[in-house]
CSV table of C-alpha atoms in Angstrom, one decimal:
chain,number,residue,atom,x,y,z
A,69,MET,CA,140.8,208.9,-120.4
A,70,THR,CA,138.1,211.5,-119.8
A,71,TRP,CA,136.3,211.3,-116.5
A,72,ARG,CA,133.6,213.3,-114.8
A,73,LEU,CA,133.6,215.3,-111.6
A,74,GLY,CA,130.2,216.1,-110.0
A,75,LEU,CA,130.3,219.4,-108.2
A,76,VAL,CA,127.9,221.5,-106.1
A,77,ALA,CA,128.6,224.9,-104.8
A,78,GLY,CA,125.7,226.9,-103.4
A,79,GLU,CA,126.8,230.5,-102.8
A,80,PRO,CA,129.5,233.0,-103.8
A,81,SER,CA,132.1,232.0,-101.3
A,82,GLY,CA,131.7,228.3,-102.2
A,83,ASP,CA,131.8,229.2,-105.9
A,84,LEU,CA,135.2,231.0,-105.4
A,85,ILE,CA,136.7,228.1,-103.4
A,86,ALA,CA,135.4,225.4,-105.7
A,87,ALA,CA,136.8,227.2,-108.8
A,88,ARG,CA,140.3,227.2,-107.3
A,89,VAL,CA,140.1,223.6,-106.4
A,90,LEU,CA,138.8,222.6,-109.8
A,91,ALA,CA,141.7,224.5,-111.3
A,92,GLY,CA,144.0,222.4,-109.2
A,93,VAL,CA,142.3,219.2,-110.4
A,94,GLN,CA,142.6,220.4,-114.0
A,95,ARG,CA,146.3,221.1,-113.7
A,96,ALA,CA,146.9,217.6,-112.4
A,97,ASP,CA,144.6,215.9,-114.9
A,98,ALA,CA,143.5,217.6,-118.0
A,99,GLU,CA,141.0,214.8,-118.8
A,100,VAL,CA,138.5,215.9,-116.0
A,101,ARG,CA,135.2,217.3,-117.0
A,102,ALA,CA,133.2,219.0,-114.3
A,103,GLU,CA,129.4,219.2,-114.1
A,104,GLY,CA,126.8,220.4,-111.6
A,105,ILE,CA,125.8,223.5,-109.7
A,106,GLY,CA,127.9,226.6,-109.4
A,107,GLY,CA,128.3,230.3,-110.2
A,108,PRO,CA,130.4,232.5,-112.4
A,109,GLN,CA,133.7,231.5,-111.0
A,110,LEU,CA,133.1,227.8,-111.7
A,111,THR,CA,131.5,228.5,-115.1
A,112,GLN,CA,134.6,230.4,-116.1
A,113,GLN,CA,136.7,227.5,-114.9
A,114,GLY,CA,134.8,225.1,-117.3
A,115,LEU,CA,132.0,223.7,-115.2
A,116,THR,CA,129.1,222.4,-117.3
A,117,LEU,CA,126.3,224.3,-115.5
A,118,TRP,CA,123.1,222.3,-114.8
A,119,HIS,CA,121.7,224.8,-112.3
A,120,PRO,CA,122.9,228.2,-111.1
A,121,MET,CA,123.9,228.4,-107.5
A,122,GLN,CA,121.1,230.8,-106.8
A,123,ALA,CA,118.8,227.8,-106.7
A,124,LEU,CA,120.5,226.8,-103.4
A,125,THR,CA,121.3,230.3,-101.9
A,126,VAL,CA,119.0,230.4,-98.9
A,127,PHE,CA,119.6,231.5,-95.4
A,128,GLY,CA,117.7,230.3,-92.4
A,129,TYR,CA,114.7,228.1,-92.1
A,130,LEU,CA,112.1,230.7,-93.3
A,131,ASP,CA,114.1,231.3,-96.6
A,132,ALA,CA,114.5,227.6,-97.0
A,133,LEU,CA,110.7,227.1,-96.6
A,134,LYS,CA,110.0,229.6,-99.4
A,135,GLN,CA,112.6,227.9,-101.6
A,136,VAL,CA,111.4,224.3,-101.0
A,137,PRO,CA,109.9,223.7,-104.4
A,138,THR,CA,113.0,225.0,-106.2
A,139,LEU,CA,115.3,223.1,-103.8
A,140,VAL,CA,113.4,219.8,-104.2
A,141,ARG,CA,113.3,220.1,-108.0
A,142,THR,CA,117.0,220.9,-108.2
A,143,TYR,CA,117.9,218.1,-105.7
A,144,LEU,CA,115.9,215.5,-107.6
A,145,ASP,CA,117.3,216.5,-110.9
A,146,VAL,CA,121.0,216.3,-110.0
A,147,LYS,CA,120.5,213.1,-108.0
A,148,ARG,CA,118.8,211.4,-111.0
A,149,ARG,CA,121.5,212.5,-113.4
A,150,TRP,CA,124.3,211.3,-111.2
A,151,LEU,CA,122.7,208.0,-110.3
A,152,GLU,CA,122.0,207.3,-114.0
A,153,HIS,CA,125.5,208.4,-115.1
A,154,PRO,CA,127.8,208.2,-112.0
A,155,PRO,CA,130.7,210.6,-111.9
A,156,GLY,CA,134.1,209.4,-110.9
A,157,VAL,CA,133.9,211.6,-107.8
A,158,PHE,CA,131.4,213.9,-106.3
A,159,LEU,CA,132.7,217.1,-104.6
A,160,GLY,CA,130.3,219.1,-102.4
A,161,ILE,CA,131.5,222.5,-101.3
A,162,ASP,CA,129.8,223.8,-98.2
A,163,ALA,CA,126.0,224.0,-98.5
A,164,PRO,CA,125.8,221.2,-95.9
A,165,ASP,CA,122.0,220.8,-95.8
A,166,PHE,CA,121.8,220.1,-99.5
A,167,ASN,CA,125.2,218.5,-100.1
A,168,LEU,CA,125.3,216.0,-97.2
A,169,ARG,CA,121.9,214.7,-98.1
A,170,LEU,CA,123.0,214.3,-101.7
A,171,GLU,CA,126.4,212.8,-100.7
A,172,HIS,CA,124.6,210.2,-98.6
A,173,THR,CA,122.6,209.0,-101.5
A,174,LEU,CA,125.5,209.0,-103.9
A,175,LYS,CA,127.8,207.2,-101.5
A,176,GLN,CA,125.2,204.5,-101.0
A,177,ALA,CA,125.3,204.0,-104.8
A,178,GLY,CA,129.0,203.5,-104.7
A,179,ILE,CA,130.1,207.0,-105.8
A,180,PRO,CA,133.1,208.4,-103.9
A,181,THR,CA,132.0,211.6,-102.1
A,182,VAL,CA,134.3,214.4,-101.0
A,183,HIS,CA,133.1,217.3,-98.9
A,184,LEU,CA,135.0,220.6,-98.7
A,185,VAL,CA,134.4,223.1,-95.9
A,186,SER,CA,133.4,221.4,-92.7
A,187,PRO,CA,130.1,222.4,-91.1
A,188,SER,CA,130.8,224.3,-87.9
A,189,ILE,CA,130.3,221.3,-85.7
A,190,TRP,CA,132.8,222.8,-83.3
A,191,ALA,CA,130.3,225.6,-82.7
A,192,TRP,CA,126.8,224.1,-83.3
A,193,ARG,CA,125.3,220.6,-83.2
A,194,TYR,CA,128.3,218.4,-82.9
A,195,GLU,CA,126.1,215.4,-83.4
A,196,ARG,CA,126.0,216.1,-87.1
A,197,ILE,CA,129.3,214.4,-87.4
A,198,HIS,CA,127.5,211.0,-87.4
A,199,HIS,CA,125.6,212.0,-90.5
A,200,ILE,CA,128.8,213.2,-92.1
A,201,ARG,CA,130.4,209.8,-91.4
A,202,GLU,CA,127.6,208.1,-93.4
A,203,ALA,CA,127.6,210.6,-96.2
A,204,VAL,CA,131.2,211.5,-96.9
A,205,SER,CA,134.0,209.3,-98.2
A,206,HIS,CA,136.7,211.9,-97.4
A,207,MET,CA,136.4,215.3,-95.6
A,208,LEU,CA,138.6,218.2,-96.7
A,209,VAL,CA,138.9,220.8,-93.9
A,210,MET,CA,140.3,224.3,-94.1
A,211,PHE,CA,141.3,224.9,-90.5
A,212,PRO,CA,144.0,223.0,-88.6
A,213,PHE,CA,141.9,222.3,-85.4
A,214,GLU,CA,139.1,220.6,-87.5
A,215,GLU,CA,141.4,217.8,-88.6
A,216,ALA,CA,141.6,216.4,-85.1
A,217,LEU,CA,137.8,216.4,-84.7
A,218,TYR,CA,137.4,214.1,-87.7
A,219,GLN,CA,140.4,211.9,-86.8
A,220,LYS,CA,138.9,211.4,-83.4
A,221,GLU,CA,135.6,210.1,-85.0
A,222,LYS,CA,137.6,207.9,-87.5
A,223,ILE,CA,136.4,209.8,-90.6
A,224,PRO,CA,139.0,210.1,-93.4
A,225,VAL,CA,140.1,213.7,-93.4
A,226,THR,CA,142.8,216.0,-94.9
A,227,PHE,CA,143.7,219.5,-93.8
A,228,VAL,CA,144.1,221.4,-97.0
A,229,GLY,CA,144.4,225.0,-95.8
A,230,HIS,CA,142.2,227.8,-97.2
A,231,PRO,CA,142.4,228.7,-100.9
A,232,LEU,CA,141.8,232.3,-100.1
A,233,ALA,CA,145.1,232.3,-98.2
A,234,ASP,CA,146.8,231.2,-101.4
A,235,ALA,CA,145.0,233.7,-103.5
A,236,ILE,CA,145.4,236.8,-101.4
A,237,ALA,CA,148.8,238.4,-101.2
A,238,GLN,CA,150.5,238.3,-97.9
A,239,GLU,CA,151.4,242.0,-98.2
A,240,PRO,CA,148.3,243.9,-99.5
A,241,ASP,CA,148.9,247.1,-101.4
A,242,ARG,CA,146.5,249.8,-100.1
A,243,ALA,CA,147.9,252.5,-102.2
A,244,ALA,CA,147.6,250.5,-105.5
A,245,ALA,CA,144.0,249.6,-104.6
A,246,ARG,CA,143.1,253.2,-103.9
A,247,GLU,CA,144.6,254.2,-107.2
A,248,ARG,CA,142.5,251.6,-109.0
A,249,LEU,CA,139.4,253.0,-107.3
A,250,GLY,CA,140.3,256.6,-107.8
A,251,LEU,CA,140.5,257.3,-104.1
A,252,GLU,CA,143.0,259.7,-102.5
A,253,THR,CA,145.8,258.0,-100.7
A,254,GLU,CA,145.2,260.0,-97.5
A,255,SER,CA,141.5,259.5,-97.4
A,256,ARG,CA,140.0,257.7,-94.4
A,257,VAL,CA,138.2,254.7,-95.9
A,258,LEU,CA,135.7,252.2,-94.4
A,259,ALA,CA,134.8,248.9,-96.2
A,260,MET,CA,131.2,248.0,-95.4
A,261,LEU,CA,130.2,244.3,-96.1
A,262,PRO,CA,126.6,243.7,-95.1
A,263,GLY,CA,126.4,240.2,-96.5
A,264,SER,CA,125.6,238.3,-99.7
A,265,ARG,CA,122.1,237.0,-98.9
A,266,ALA,CA,118.8,238.8,-99.2
A,267,SER,CA,118.0,238.3,-95.5
A,268,GLU,CA,121.4,239.7,-94.5
A,269,ILE,CA,120.9,242.8,-96.6
A,270,LYS,CA,117.5,243.2,-95.0
A,271,TRP,CA,118.6,242.9,-91.4
A,272,ILE,CA,122.2,244.1,-91.4
A,273,ALA,CA,122.5,246.8,-94.1
A,274,PRO,CA,120.1,249.3,-92.3
A,275,ARG,CA,122.2,249.0,-89.1
A,276,PHE,CA,125.5,249.5,-91.0
A,277,LEU,CA,124.2,252.5,-92.9
A,278,GLN,CA,123.0,254.1,-89.7
A,279,THR,CA,126.4,253.4,-88.3
A,280,VAL,CA,128.1,255.2,-91.2
A,281,GLN,CA,125.7,258.2,-90.7
A,282,ARG,CA,127.1,258.5,-87.1
A,283,LEU,CA,130.7,258.0,-88.2
A,284,GLN,CA,130.3,260.8,-90.8
A,285,LYS,CA,129.2,263.2,-88.2
A,286,ARG,CA,132.6,262.7,-86.6
A,287,ASP,CA,134.4,262.7,-90.0
A,288,PRO,CA,132.4,264.1,-92.9
A,289,ARG,CA,135.2,263.2,-95.3
A,290,LEU,CA,134.9,259.5,-94.5
A,291,HIS,CA,134.7,257.4,-97.7
A,292,VAL,CA,132.7,254.1,-97.7
A,293,LEU,CA,133.2,251.2,-100.1
A,294,VAL,CA,130.3,248.7,-100.4
A,295,PRO,CA,130.9,245.6,-102.6
A,296,MET,CA,127.8,243.9,-103.9
A,297,VAL,CA,127.9,240.3,-105.1
A,298,ASN,CA,125.2,240.5,-107.7
A,299,THR,CA,122.4,242.7,-109.1
A,300,ALA,CA,119.7,241.3,-106.8
A,301,ARG,CA,121.6,242.3,-103.7
A,302,LEU,CA,122.4,245.7,-105.3
A,303,ALA,CA,118.7,246.4,-105.9
A,304,GLU,CA,117.9,245.5,-102.4
A,305,PHE,CA,120.7,247.6,-101.0
A,306,LYS,CA,119.6,250.6,-103.1
A,307,ASP,CA,116.1,250.5,-101.6
A,308,ILE,CA,117.5,250.6,-98.1
A,309,LEU,CA,120.0,253.3,-99.0
A,310,GLN,CA,117.0,255.6,-99.9
A,311,ARG,CA,116.0,255.4,-96.3
A,312,TYR,CA,119.4,255.8,-94.8
A,313,PRO,CA,121.5,258.0,-97.2
A,314,VAL,CA,125.1,258.6,-96.6
A,315,GLU,CA,127.8,260.7,-98.2
A,316,ASN,CA,130.9,259.5,-100.2
A,317,LEU,CA,129.5,256.1,-100.8
A,318,HIS,CA,131.1,254.0,-103.5
A,319,ILE,CA,129.4,250.8,-104.5
A,320,LEU,CA,131.5,248.1,-106.2
A,321,SER,CA,129.6,245.5,-108.1
A,322,ALA,CA,130.1,243.0,-111.0
A,323,LYS,CA,128.6,244.4,-114.2
A,324,PRO,CA,126.3,241.6,-115.6
A,325,SER,CA,127.1,242.4,-119.2
A,326,GLN,CA,130.8,242.0,-118.5
A,327,ALA,CA,130.7,239.2,-116.0
A,328,VAL,CA,132.2,236.6,-118.4
A,329,ALA,CA,135.0,238.9,-119.4
A,330,GLY,CA,135.6,239.5,-115.7
A,331,SER,CA,135.5,243.3,-115.7
A,332,PHE,CA,134.0,245.0,-112.7
A,333,MET,CA,132.3,248.4,-112.5
A,334,SER,CA,130.4,250.0,-109.8
A,335,LYS,CA,126.9,251.4,-110.2
A,336,ALA,CA,125.2,254.4,-108.5
A,337,PRO,CA,122.2,253.3,-106.5
A,338,ALA,CA,120.1,256.4,-107.2
A,339,ASP,CA,120.3,259.6,-109.1
A,340,ASN,CA,119.8,261.8,-106.0
A,341,GLN,CA,122.5,260.1,-103.9
A,342,ASP,CA,126.1,261.2,-103.5
A,343,VAL,CA,127.4,258.0,-104.8
A,344,SER,CA,130.3,257.9,-107.3
A,345,LEU,CA,131.1,255.5,-110.0
A,346,ARG,CA,134.3,253.5,-109.2
A,347,PRO,CA,135.9,251.1,-111.6
A,348,ALA,CA,137.2,248.0,-109.9
A,349,THR,CA,139.3,246.6,-112.7
A,350,ALA,CA,140.1,242.9,-112.0
A,351,THR,CA,139.7,239.5,-113.5
A,352,LEU,CA,136.7,237.5,-112.5
A,353,ALA,CA,138.9,235.4,-110.3
A,354,ARG,CA,139.3,238.4,-108.0
A,355,PRO,CA,136.1,239.2,-106.2
A,356,VAL,CA,135.0,242.8,-106.2
A,357,ALA,CA,135.1,242.8,-102.4
A,358,TRP,CA,138.8,242.4,-102.4
A,359,ASP,CA,139.3,245.9,-103.9
A,360,ALA,CA,137.3,247.3,-101.0
A,361,LEU,CA,139.2,245.3,-98.4
A,362,GLU,CA,142.6,246.1,-99.8
A,363,ALA,CA,141.8,249.8,-100.1
A,364,CYS,CA,140.2,250.3,-96.7
A,365,ASP,CA,141.6,251.3,-93.3
A,366,VAL,CA,138.9,249.5,-91.3
A,367,ALA,CA,136.1,247.1,-92.2
A,368,LEU,CA,132.6,246.7,-90.9
A,369,VAL,CA,131.7,243.1,-91.8
A,370,ALA,CA,128.8,240.7,-91.5
A,371,SER,CA,130.0,237.4,-89.9
A,372,GLY,CA,130.9,234.8,-92.5
A,373,THR,CA,133.7,234.1,-95.0
A,374,ALA,CA,134.1,237.9,-95.5
A,375,THR,CA,135.6,238.1,-92.0
A,376,LEU,CA,138.4,235.7,-93.0
A,377,GLU,CA,139.0,237.6,-96.2
A,378,THR,CA,139.3,240.8,-94.1
A,379,ALA,CA,141.8,239.1,-91.8
A,380,LEU,CA,143.8,237.9,-94.8
A,381,PHE,CA,144.0,241.5,-96.0
A,382,LYS,CA,145.3,242.4,-92.5
A,383,ARG,CA,142.6,245.0,-91.9
A,384,PRO,CA,141.2,245.9,-88.4
A,385,MET,CA,137.5,245.1,-88.4
A,386,VAL,CA,134.3,245.0,-86.4
A,387,ILE,CA,132.2,241.9,-86.9
A,388,SER,CA,128.4,242.0,-86.6
A,389,TYR,CA,125.4,239.9,-87.4
A,390,ALA,CA,121.6,240.0,-86.9
A,391,VAL,CA,118.6,237.9,-87.8
A,392,SER,CA,114.9,238.3,-87.1
A,393,PRO,CA,113.7,237.3,-83.7
A,394,TRP,CA,111.5,234.6,-85.3
A,395,VAL,CA,114.5,233.1,-87.2
A,396,ARG,CA,116.6,233.2,-84.0
A,397,ARG,CA,114.0,231.2,-82.1
A,398,ILE,CA,113.7,228.6,-84.8
A,399,MET,CA,117.5,228.3,-85.0
A,400,ALA,CA,117.7,227.8,-81.2
A,401,TRP,CA,114.9,225.2,-81.3
A,402,LYS,CA,116.5,223.4,-84.2
A,403,SER,CA,120.0,223.3,-82.8
A,404,GLY,CA,119.0,222.9,-79.1
A,405,GLN,CA,121.5,225.7,-78.3
A,406,GLN,CA,121.1,229.3,-77.4
A,407,ARG,CA,124.8,230.0,-78.2
A,408,PRO,CA,127.7,228.3,-79.9
A,409,TYR,CA,130.2,226.1,-78.0
A,410,VAL,CA,132.9,228.7,-78.6
A,411,PRO,CA,132.7,232.2,-77.3
A,412,TRP,CA,133.0,233.8,-80.8
A,413,VAL,CA,131.1,233.8,-84.1
A,414,GLY,CA,133.8,235.5,-86.3
A,415,LEU,CA,136.3,233.2,-87.9
A,416,PRO,CA,139.4,235.4,-87.1
A,417,ASN,CA,138.6,235.1,-83.4
A,418,VAL,CA,137.8,231.4,-83.6
A,419,LEU,CA,141.0,230.6,-85.5
A,420,LEU,CA,143.2,232.7,-83.2
A,421,ASN,CA,141.3,231.5,-80.1
A,422,ASP,CA,141.2,235.1,-78.8
A,423,SER,CA,139.1,238.2,-78.9
A,424,VAL,CA,141.3,239.9,-81.5
A,425,VAL,CA,138.5,242.0,-83.0
A,426,PRO,CA,135.1,243.1,-81.5
A,427,GLU,CA,131.9,241.2,-82.3
A,428,LEU,CA,128.5,242.9,-81.9
A,429,ILE,CA,125.7,240.5,-82.4
A,430,GLN,CA,121.9,240.8,-82.4
A,431,GLU,CA,120.8,243.2,-79.6
A,432,ASP,CA,124.4,244.5,-79.2
A,433,ALA,CA,124.5,245.4,-82.9
A,434,THR,CA,123.1,248.9,-82.5
A,435,PRO,CA,124.3,251.8,-84.7
A,436,GLU,CA,125.7,253.6,-81.6
A,437,LYS,CA,127.8,250.6,-80.4
A,438,LEU,CA,128.9,249.8,-83.9
A,439,ALA,CA,130.0,253.4,-84.7
A,440,GLU,CA,132.0,253.6,-81.4
A,441,ALA,CA,133.8,250.3,-82.1
A,442,VAL,CA,134.6,251.2,-85.7
A,443,TYR,CA,135.8,254.7,-84.8
A,444,GLU,CA,138.1,253.2,-82.2
A,445,LYS,CA,139.7,251.1,-84.9
A,446,PHE,CA,140.4,254.2,-87.0
A,447,ILE,CA,142.2,256.1,-84.3
A,448,ASP,CA,144.1,253.3,-82.4
A,449,GLU,CA,147.1,252.8,-84.7
A,450,ARG,CA,149.0,250.7,-82.1
A,451,LYS,CA,146.2,248.2,-81.9
A,452,ALA,CA,146.0,248.2,-85.7
A,453,ARG,CA,149.6,247.1,-85.9
A,454,GLU,CA,149.0,244.4,-83.3
A,455,ILE,CA,146.0,243.1,-85.3
A,456,GLU,CA,148.1,243.1,-88.5
A,457,ALA,CA,150.7,241.0,-86.9
A,458,ARG,CA,148.2,238.4,-85.6
A,459,PHE,CA,146.6,238.2,-89.0
A,460,HIS,CA,150.0,237.7,-90.7
A,461,SER,CA,150.5,234.6,-88.5
A,462,LEU,CA,147.0,233.4,-89.3
A,463,HIS,CA,147.6,233.9,-93.1
A,464,HIS,CA,150.8,231.8,-92.9
A,465,SER,CA,149.0,229.0,-91.1
A,466,LEU,CA,146.3,228.7,-93.8
A,467,ARG,CA,148.5,229.1,-96.8
A,468,CYS,CA,149.0,225.5,-97.9
A,469,ASP,CA,148.4,225.3,-101.7
A,470,THR,CA,144.9,224.2,-101.0
A,471,ALA,CA,144.1,223.4,-104.7
A,472,SER,CA,146.9,220.9,-105.0
A,473,ARG,CA,146.2,219.2,-101.7
A,474,ALA,CA,142.5,218.9,-102.5
A,475,ALA,CA,143.2,217.7,-106.0
A,476,GLN,CA,145.4,215.0,-104.7
A,477,VAL,CA,142.6,213.5,-102.6
A,478,ILE,CA,140.0,213.8,-105.4
A,479,LEU,CA,142.3,212.2,-108.0
A,480,GLU,CA,143.2,209.4,-105.7
A,481,LEU,CA,139.5,208.6,-105.1
A,482,ALA,CA,138.8,208.9,-108.9
A,483,HIS,CA,141.7,206.5,-109.6
A,484,ARG,CA,140.4,204.0,-107.1
A,485,GLY,CA,136.9,204.2,-108.6
A,486,ARG,CA,138.2,203.6,-112.2
A,487,ALA,CA,140.3,200.7,-111.0
A,488,SER,CA,137.3,199.1,-109.2
A,489,VAL,CA,135.1,199.6,-112.3
A,490,THR,CA,137.8,198.0,-114.5
A,491,ARG,CA,138.1,195.0,-112.1
A,492,ALA,CA,134.3,194.6,-111.9
A,493,GLY,CA,133.9,194.8,-115.6
A,494,SER,CA,136.6,192.2,-116.3
A,495,ALA,CA,134.8,189.9,-113.8
A,496,GLY,CA,131.5,190.5,-115.5
A,497,ILE,CA,130.0,192.4,-112.5
A,498,LYS,CA,127.5,195.2,-113.2
A,499,THR,CA,128.5,198.5,-111.6
A,500,PRO,CA,126.2,201.4,-110.7
């Protein structure tokens, strides 16, 4: 019997995670039909797309204010559709501001709601857990320590591990990645990941490019790989690159005309820049950033999911982040906190409960400090081996066949829902 799964993923990392979970549900039950909001990964997996995920991809309060009309229209549209034609289960992936509000409404209407990727209540605004209790029928968490937090609050929860840990090989092949990209095996290579949002490109990319300029004064042959998630970020990065040119820069980006086929090709940002074309041959299920991370010696990464991906590729890294002073003040006012509960912002350090890799945030994220920290990672081979060992242990702890675990919870809720509808119908009771 065909049944519908409502689904919302709001940015590239959520799109990737959701696609793998949807694949797990489809393997267990071929009758599922998914509909909602997502990106290319979910679309390829069979999602009926109502709105592209770009409608929800905002960062910070200022971006959200600019996007309010689009966000409201999108929210009202999907809410109306699912209230009029309830799905068997709704699955929200990350995007907590949008999804938790939607989940609260759907749950009140009797629709089972599952949320995957816990908001970072362990770092910011723990009180949000009370709203989660009202909105979510079952929480799926990716990190072991999160399960205890929800159990303590008597919220149904299942630790499912992280789908990236299932998807990324435990032993990455640097030589093969470099061969795919046309890089010499002996080259010194830096992966530079300045973020996937417009505000991140604006505030972080200039610092990273100035960092590379300083590194290339020490090593003029240093190659730099920069993955771009879409053409909008690529255009923004190109503009910044004109102001801070660097040598031996290789941009890897998804080619729009071949996105459905899943072929990746890099693009040169400007005719007068020393930027080579690099093929990144892969299926769509393999993000273009993974070629950069597999091929590199060291990574310079904006805080976020990319730091976990870097750890799963066992690469030494320097984590950084920056927002505008105005956004920082608003965030502090909104959260009531000047700093997180934990002493780190990078997921590898949080998960390992240790300062395994350096973090340079806000005022500390100067090109001089970043360049010194990155260069140290290149030359300290003993430390690199220690980091690799720590990241191997982390990878093992998160490798749990996430898609199957998540699918089991989703299908159980869907089965309960269908059973209750059948009982209500036989009793002559009108259901939502």
